[in-house]
mmCIF file of C-alpha atoms in Angstrom:
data_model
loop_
_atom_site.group_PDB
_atom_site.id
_atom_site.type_symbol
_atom_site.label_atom_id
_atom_site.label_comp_id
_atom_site.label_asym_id
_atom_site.label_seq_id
_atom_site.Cartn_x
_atom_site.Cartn_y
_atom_site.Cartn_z
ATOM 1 C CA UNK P 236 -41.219 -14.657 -41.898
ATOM 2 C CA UNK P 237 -40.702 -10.952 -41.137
ATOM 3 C CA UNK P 238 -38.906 -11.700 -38.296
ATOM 4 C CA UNK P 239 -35.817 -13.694 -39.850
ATOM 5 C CA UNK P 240 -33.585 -10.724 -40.744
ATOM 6 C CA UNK P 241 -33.825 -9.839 -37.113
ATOM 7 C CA UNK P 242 -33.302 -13.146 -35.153
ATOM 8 C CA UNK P 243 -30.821 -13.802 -38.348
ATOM 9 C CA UNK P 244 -28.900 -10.230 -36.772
ATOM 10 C CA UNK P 245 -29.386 -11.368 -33.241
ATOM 11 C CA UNK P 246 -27.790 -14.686 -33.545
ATOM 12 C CA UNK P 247 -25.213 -12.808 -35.554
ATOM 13 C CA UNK P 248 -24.092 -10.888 -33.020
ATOM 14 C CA UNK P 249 -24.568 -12.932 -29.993
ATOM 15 C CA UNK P 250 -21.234 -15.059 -30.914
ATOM 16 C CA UNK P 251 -19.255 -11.722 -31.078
ATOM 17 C CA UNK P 252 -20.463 -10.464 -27.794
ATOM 18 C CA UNK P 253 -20.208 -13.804 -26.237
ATOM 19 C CA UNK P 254 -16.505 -14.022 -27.561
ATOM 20 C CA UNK P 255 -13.840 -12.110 -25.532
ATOM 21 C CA UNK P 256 -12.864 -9.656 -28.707
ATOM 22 C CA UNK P 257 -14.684 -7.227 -27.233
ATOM 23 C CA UNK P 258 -15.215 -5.789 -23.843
ATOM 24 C CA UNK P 259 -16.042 -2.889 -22.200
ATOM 25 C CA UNK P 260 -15.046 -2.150 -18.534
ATOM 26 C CA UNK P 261 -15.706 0.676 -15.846
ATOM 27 C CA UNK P 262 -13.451 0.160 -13.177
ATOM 28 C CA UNK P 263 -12.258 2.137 -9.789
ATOM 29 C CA UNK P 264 -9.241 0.916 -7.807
ATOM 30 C CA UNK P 265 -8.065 2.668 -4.751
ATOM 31 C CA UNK P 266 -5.264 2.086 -3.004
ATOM 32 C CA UNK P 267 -4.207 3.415 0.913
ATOM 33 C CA UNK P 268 -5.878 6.603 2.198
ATOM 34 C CA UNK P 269 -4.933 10.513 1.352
ATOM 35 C CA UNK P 270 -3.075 12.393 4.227
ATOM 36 C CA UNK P 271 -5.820 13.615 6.732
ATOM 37 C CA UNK P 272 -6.851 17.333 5.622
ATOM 38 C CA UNK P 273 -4.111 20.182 6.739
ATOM 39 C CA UNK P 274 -1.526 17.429 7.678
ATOM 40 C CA UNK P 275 1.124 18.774 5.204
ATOM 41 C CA UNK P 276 0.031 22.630 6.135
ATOM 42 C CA UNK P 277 0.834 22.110 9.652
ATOM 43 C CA UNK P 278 4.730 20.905 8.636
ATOM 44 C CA UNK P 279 7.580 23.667 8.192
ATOM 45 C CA UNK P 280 10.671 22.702 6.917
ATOM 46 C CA UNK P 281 13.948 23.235 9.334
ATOM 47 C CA UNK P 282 11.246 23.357 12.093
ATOM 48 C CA UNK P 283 9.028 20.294 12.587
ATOM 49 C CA UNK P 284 10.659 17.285 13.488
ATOM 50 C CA UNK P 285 9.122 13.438 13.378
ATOM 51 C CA UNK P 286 7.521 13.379 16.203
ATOM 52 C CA UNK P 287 4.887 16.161 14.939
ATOM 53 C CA UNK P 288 5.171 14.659 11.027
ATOM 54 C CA UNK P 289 3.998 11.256 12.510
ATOM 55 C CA UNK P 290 1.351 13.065 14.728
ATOM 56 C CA UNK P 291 -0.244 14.788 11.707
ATOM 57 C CA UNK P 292 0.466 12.044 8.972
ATOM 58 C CA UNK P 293 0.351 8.981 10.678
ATOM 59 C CA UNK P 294 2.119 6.105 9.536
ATOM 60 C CA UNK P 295 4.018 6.309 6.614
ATOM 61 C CA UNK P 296 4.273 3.397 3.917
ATOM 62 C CA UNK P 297 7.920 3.223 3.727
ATOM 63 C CA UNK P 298 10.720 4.354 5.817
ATOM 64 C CA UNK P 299 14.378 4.584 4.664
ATOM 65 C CA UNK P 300 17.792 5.343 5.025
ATOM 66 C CA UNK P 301 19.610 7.998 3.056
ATOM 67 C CA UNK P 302 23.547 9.197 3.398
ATOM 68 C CA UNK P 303 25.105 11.201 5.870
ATOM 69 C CA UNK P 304 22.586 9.959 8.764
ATOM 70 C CA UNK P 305 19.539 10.986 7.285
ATOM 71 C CA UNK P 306 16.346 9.842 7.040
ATOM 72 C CA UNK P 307 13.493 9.189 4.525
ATOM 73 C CA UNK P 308 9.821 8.940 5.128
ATOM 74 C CA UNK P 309 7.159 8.496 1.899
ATOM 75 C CA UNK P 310 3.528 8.624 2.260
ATOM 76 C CA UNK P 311 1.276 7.448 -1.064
ATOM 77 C CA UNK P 312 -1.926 6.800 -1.889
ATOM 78 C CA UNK P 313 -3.846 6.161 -5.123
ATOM 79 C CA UNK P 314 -7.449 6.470 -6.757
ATOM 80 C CA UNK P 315 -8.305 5.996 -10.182
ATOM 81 C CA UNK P 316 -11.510 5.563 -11.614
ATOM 82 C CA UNK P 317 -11.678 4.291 -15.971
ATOM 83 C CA UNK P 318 -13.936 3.862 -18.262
ATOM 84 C CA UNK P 319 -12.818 1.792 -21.141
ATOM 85 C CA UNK P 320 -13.721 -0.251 -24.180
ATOM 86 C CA UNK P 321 -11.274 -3.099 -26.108
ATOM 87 C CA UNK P 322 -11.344 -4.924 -29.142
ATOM 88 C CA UNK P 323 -8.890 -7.341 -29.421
ATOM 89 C CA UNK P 324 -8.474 -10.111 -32.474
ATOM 90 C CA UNK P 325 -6.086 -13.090 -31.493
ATOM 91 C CA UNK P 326 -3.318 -13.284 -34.245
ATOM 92 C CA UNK P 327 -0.622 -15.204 -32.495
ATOM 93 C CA UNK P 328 0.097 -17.193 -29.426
ATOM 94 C CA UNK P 329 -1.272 -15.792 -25.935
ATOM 95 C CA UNK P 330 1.283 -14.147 -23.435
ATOM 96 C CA UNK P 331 1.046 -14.541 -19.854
ATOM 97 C CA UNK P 332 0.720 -11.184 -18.380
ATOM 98 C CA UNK P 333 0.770 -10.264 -14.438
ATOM 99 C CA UNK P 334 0.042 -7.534 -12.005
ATOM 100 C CA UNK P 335 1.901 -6.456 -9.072
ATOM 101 C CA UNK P 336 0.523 -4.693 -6.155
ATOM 102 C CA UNK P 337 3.517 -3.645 -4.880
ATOM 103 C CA UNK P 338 3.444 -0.288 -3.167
ATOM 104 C CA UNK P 339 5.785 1.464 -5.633
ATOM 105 C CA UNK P 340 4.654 -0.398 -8.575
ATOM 106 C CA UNK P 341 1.283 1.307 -9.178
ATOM 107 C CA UNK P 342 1.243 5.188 -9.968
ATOM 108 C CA UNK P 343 0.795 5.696 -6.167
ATOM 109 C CA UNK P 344 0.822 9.959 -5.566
ATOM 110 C CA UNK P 345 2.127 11.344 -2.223
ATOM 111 C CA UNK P 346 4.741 12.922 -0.315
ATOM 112 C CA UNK P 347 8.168 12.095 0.438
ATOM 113 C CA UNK P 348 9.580 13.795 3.858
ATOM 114 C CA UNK P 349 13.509 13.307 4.643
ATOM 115 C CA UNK P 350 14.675 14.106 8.256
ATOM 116 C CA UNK P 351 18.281 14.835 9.515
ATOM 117 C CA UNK P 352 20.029 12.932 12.214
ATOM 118 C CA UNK P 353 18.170 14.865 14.755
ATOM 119 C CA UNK P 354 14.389 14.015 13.418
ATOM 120 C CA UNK P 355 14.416 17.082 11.628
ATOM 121 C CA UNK P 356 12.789 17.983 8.913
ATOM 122 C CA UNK P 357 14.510 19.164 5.903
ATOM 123 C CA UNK P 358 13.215 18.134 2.924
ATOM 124 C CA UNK P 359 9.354 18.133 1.501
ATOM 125 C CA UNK P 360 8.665 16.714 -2.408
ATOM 126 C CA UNK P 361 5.328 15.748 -3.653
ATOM 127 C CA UNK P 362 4.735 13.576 -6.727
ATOM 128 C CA UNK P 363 4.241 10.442 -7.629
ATOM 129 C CA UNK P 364 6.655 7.931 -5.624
ATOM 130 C CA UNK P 365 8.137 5.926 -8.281
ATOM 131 C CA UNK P 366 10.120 9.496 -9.389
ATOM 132 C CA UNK P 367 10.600 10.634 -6.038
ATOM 133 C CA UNK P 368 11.914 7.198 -4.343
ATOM 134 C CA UNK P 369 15.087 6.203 -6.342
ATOM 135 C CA UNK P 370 15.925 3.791 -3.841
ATOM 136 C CA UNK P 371 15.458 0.460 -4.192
ATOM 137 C CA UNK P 372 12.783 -1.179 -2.120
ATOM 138 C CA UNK P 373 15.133 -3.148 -0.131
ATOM 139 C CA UNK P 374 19.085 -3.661 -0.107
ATOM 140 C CA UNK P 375 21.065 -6.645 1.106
ATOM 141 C CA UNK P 376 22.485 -6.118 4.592
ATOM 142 C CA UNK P 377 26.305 -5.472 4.632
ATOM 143 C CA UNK P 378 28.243 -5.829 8.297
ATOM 144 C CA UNK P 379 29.783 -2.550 10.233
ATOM 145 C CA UNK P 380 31.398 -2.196 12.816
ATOM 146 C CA UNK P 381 29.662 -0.904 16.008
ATOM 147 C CA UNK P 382 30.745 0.176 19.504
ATOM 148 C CA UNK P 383 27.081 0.924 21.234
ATOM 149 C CA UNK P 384 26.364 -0.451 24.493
ATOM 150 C CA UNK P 385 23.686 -2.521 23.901
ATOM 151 C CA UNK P 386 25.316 -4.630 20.627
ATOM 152 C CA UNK P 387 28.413 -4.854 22.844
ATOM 153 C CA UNK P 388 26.026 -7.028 25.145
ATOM 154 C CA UNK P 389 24.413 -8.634 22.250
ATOM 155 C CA UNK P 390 27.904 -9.846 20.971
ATOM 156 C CA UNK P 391 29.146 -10.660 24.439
ATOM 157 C CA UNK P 392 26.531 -12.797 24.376
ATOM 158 C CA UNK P 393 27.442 -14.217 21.562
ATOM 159 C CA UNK P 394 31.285 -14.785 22.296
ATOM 160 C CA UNK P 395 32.372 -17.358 19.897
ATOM 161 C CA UNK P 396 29.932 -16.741 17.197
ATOM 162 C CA UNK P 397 31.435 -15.152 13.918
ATOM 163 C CA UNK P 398 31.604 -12.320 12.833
ATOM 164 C CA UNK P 399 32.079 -10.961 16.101
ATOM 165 C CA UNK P 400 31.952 -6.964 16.832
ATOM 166 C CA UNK P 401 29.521 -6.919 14.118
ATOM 167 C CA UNK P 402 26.095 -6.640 13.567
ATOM 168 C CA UNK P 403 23.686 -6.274 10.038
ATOM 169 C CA UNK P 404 23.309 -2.860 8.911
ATOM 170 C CA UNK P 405 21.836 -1.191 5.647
ATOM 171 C CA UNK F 297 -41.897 -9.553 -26.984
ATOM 172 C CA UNK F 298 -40.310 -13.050 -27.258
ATOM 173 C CA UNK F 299 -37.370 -11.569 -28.822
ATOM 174 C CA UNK F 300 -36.650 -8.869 -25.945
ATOM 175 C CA UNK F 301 -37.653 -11.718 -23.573
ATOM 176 C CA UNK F 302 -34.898 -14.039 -25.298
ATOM 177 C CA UNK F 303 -32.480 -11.138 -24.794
ATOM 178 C CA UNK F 304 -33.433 -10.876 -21.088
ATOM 179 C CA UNK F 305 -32.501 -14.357 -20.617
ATOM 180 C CA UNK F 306 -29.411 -14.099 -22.792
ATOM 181 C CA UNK F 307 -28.128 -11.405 -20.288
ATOM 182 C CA UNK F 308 -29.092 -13.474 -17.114
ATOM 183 C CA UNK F 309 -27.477 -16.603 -18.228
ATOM 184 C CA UNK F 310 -24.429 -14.500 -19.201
ATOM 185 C CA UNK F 311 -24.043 -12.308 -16.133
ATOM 186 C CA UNK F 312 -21.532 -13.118 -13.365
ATOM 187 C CA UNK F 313 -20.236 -11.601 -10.273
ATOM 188 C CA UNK F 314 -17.626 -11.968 -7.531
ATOM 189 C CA UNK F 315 -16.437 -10.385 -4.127
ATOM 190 C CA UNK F 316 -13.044 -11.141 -2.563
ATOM 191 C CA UNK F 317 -11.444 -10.519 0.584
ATOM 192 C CA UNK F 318 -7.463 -10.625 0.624
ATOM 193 C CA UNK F 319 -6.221 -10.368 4.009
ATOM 194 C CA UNK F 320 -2.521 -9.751 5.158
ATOM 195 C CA UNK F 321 -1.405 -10.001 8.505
ATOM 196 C CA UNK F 322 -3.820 -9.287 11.265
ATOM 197 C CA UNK F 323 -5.576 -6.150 12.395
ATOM 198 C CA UNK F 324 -3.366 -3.571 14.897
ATOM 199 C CA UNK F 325 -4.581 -3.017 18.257
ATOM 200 C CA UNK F 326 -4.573 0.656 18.476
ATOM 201 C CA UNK F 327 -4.743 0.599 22.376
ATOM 202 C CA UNK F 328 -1.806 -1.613 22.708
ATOM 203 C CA UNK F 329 0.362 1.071 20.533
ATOM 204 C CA UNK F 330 -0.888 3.769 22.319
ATOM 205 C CA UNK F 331 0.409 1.954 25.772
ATOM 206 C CA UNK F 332 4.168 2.484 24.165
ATOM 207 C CA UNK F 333 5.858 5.316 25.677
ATOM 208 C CA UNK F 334 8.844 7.015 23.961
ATOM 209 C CA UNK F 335 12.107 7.060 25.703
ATOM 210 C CA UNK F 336 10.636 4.922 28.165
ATOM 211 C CA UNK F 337 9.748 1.640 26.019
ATOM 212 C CA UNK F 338 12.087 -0.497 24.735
ATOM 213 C CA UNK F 339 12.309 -3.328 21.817
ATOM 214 C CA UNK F 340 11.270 -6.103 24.260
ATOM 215 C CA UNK F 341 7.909 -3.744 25.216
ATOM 216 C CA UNK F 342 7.550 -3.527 21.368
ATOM 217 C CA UNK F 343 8.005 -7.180 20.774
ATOM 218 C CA UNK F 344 6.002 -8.378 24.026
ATOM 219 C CA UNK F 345 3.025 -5.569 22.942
ATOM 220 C CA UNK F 346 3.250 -6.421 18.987
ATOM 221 C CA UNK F 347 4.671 -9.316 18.393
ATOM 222 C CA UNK F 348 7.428 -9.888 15.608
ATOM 223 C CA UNK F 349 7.493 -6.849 13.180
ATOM 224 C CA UNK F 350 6.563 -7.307 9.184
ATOM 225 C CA UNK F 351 9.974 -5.456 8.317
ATOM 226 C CA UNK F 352 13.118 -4.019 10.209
ATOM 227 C CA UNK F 353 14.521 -1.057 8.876
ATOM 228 C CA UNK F 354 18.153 0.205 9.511
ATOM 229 C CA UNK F 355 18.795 3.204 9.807
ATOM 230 C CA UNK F 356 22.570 4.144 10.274
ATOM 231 C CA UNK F 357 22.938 2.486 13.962
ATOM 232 C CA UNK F 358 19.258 3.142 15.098
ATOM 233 C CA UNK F 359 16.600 0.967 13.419
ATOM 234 C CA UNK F 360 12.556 1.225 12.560
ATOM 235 C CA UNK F 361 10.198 -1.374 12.882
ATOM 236 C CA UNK F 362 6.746 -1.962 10.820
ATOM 237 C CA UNK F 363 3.917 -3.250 11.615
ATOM 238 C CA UNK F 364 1.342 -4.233 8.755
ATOM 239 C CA UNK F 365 -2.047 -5.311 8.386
ATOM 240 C CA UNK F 366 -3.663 -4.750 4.966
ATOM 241 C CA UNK F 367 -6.944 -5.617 3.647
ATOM 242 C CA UNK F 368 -8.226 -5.460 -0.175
ATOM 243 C CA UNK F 369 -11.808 -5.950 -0.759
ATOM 244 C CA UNK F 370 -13.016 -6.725 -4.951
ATOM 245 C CA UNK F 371 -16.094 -6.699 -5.885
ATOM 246 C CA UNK F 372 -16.859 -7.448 -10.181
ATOM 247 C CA UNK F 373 -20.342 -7.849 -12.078
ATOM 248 C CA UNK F 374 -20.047 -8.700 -15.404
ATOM 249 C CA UNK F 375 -23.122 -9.040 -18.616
ATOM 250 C CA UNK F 376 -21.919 -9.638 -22.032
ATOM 251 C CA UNK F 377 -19.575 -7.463 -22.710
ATOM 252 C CA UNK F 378 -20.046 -5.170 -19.879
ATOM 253 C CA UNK F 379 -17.423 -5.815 -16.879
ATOM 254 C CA UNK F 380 -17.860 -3.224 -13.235
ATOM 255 C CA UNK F 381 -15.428 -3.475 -11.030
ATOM 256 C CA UNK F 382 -14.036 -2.269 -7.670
ATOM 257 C CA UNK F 383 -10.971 -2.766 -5.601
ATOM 258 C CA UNK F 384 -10.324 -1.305 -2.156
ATOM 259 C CA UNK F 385 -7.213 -1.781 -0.293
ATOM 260 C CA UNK F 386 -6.295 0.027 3.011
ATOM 261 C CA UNK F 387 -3.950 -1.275 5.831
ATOM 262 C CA UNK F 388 -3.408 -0.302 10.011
ATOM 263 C CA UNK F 389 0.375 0.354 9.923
ATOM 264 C CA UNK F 390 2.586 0.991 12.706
ATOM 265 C CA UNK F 391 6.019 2.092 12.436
ATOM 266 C CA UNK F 392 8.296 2.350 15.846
ATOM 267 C CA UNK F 393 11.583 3.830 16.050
ATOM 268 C CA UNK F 394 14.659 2.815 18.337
ATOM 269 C CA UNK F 395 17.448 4.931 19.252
ATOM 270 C CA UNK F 396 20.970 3.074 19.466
ATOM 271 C CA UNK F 397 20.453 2.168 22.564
ATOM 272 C CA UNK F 398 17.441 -0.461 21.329
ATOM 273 C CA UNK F 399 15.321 2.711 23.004
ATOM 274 C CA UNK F 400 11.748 3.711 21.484
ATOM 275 C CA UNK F 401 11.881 7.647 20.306
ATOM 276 C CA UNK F 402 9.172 7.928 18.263
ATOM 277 C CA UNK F 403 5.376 5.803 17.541
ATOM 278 C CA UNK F 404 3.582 6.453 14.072
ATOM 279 C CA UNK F 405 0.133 5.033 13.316
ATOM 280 C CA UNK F 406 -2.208 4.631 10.779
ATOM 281 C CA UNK F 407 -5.430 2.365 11.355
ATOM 282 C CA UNK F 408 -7.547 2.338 8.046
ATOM 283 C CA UNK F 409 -7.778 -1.413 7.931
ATOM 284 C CA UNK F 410 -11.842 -1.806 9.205
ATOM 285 C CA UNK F 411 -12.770 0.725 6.479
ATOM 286 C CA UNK F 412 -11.914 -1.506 3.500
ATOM 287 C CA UNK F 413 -15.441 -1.670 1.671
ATOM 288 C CA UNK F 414 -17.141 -3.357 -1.220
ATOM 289 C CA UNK F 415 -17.938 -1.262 -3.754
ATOM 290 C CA UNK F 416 -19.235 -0.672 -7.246
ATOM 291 C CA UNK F 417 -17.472 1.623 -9.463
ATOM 292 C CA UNK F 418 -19.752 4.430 -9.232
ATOM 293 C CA UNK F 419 -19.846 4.715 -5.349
ATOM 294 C CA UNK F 420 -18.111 7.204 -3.782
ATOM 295 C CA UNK F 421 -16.237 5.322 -1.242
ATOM 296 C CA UNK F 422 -14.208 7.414 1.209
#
């Protein structure tokens, strides 16, 4: 008989901890790997070119291009370890979340290294890469005009086949 | 006793876990990259060596290619109310760059792929 106010409690609280208002979650997500140690020490701007940023760094996760013939290189990673509790009470309706893994999407931290037209480097900026990469992630290919020797054979090839002289560029 | 025995049970029946394995592309020989010789190699060597690129990058008249392989390992125990959980992603990437003349100037490579692990959150994984 003493034991009712207990198993009374117990059978109380079993339907709220069995419900999903309440949850508590310890979590660690990582994401790609830091630069290797002394990679961005070993880099001098107006002095190191690609070759040596891709010897030290690796590859990078993105690659783009930026005007007047340069170049831009970003490197991210991302670690995050939480501890967290939730209480949530159901008033209206559910909504349909989602979750993208998208390179740029997450708070990825990391470098971004832009190059000249002669694999130079001349520009180093740390931070996280959604502030520092304003470009979009990919842009719709527009036609130029080119004149190098080996789209010349490409388009001789394809006498007859519009647009010719052409060929997809960013 | 029967009480913290009931509990037990309660916890068992209420537990569950999960791993996953999400796989993109295949792994990167690292050999085969390391056979491409700037200035020498050209898009075909790429393409015969690699195979068909995961994105093509223009840059101006020159152009970069990637290669991509990324793995994400998950692993997730939950008990009552209490939800671990772990995700690990790492990828071998390869990016190759071509002059205007379709020649290769420069190789970049990353191969972190194999070292995707399961893991709880406490772990340190490195």
């Amino acid at each position: 008989m003493g034991d009712t106010p207990a198993r009374s409690a117990l059978l109380a609280l079993v339907p709220l901890f069995l419900s999903s208002c309440l949850s508590v979650t310890w979590e660690h997500h990582r994401r790609h790997a830091p630069l290797p140690e002394g990679a961005l020490e070993q880099l001098r701007v107006d002095r190191s070119d690609l070759t040596l940023v891709l010897a030290a760094c690796g590859a990078p996760l993105r690659v783009w291009e930026l005007p007047a013939g340069e170049t831009a290189i970003a490197y991210g990673w991302y670690r995050e370890r939480q501890l967290g509790a939730q209480i949530s009470v159901p008033l209206f309706d559910r909504f349909s979340g989602s979750f993208s893994f998208d390179d740029f999407d997450v708070d990825l931290f990391g470098v971004v290294l832009t190059f000249d037209a002669f694999h130079r480097l001349r520009r180093l900026r740390r931070g996280y890469l959604r502030d520092l990469v304003t470009e979009p992630a990919r842009r719709r290919p527009s036609f130029v005009a080119t004149d190098s020797p080996r789209s010349s054979q490409r388009e001789r090839r394809r006498a007859g086949s519009p647009p010719s002289g052409m060929v997809a560029a960013r | 006793m029967r009480h913290l025995l009931s509990i037990l049970l309660l916890a068992l029946l209420s537990s569950s876990c999960f791993v996953s394995r999400d796989r993109v592309n295949e792994p990167l020989s690292q050999p085969l990259v390391l056979d491409l010789e700037p200035g020498v190699s050209s898009g075909d060597d790429v393409l015969d060596a690699l195979g068909a690129p995961a994105d093509v990058v223009q840059l101006g008249r020159r152009s970069a290619w990637l290669y991509l392989f990324t793995q994400t390992k998950s692993a997730a125990f939950s008990v009552l109310v209490l939800t671990l959980m772990n995700t690990d992603t790492r990828s071998d990437r390869v990016w190759v760059f071509f002059d205007e003349a379709g020649t290769l100037t420069h190789v970049g490579g990353s191969f972190d792929g194999a070292e995707t692990a399961y893991d709880m959150p406490w772990s340190a994984v490195e």
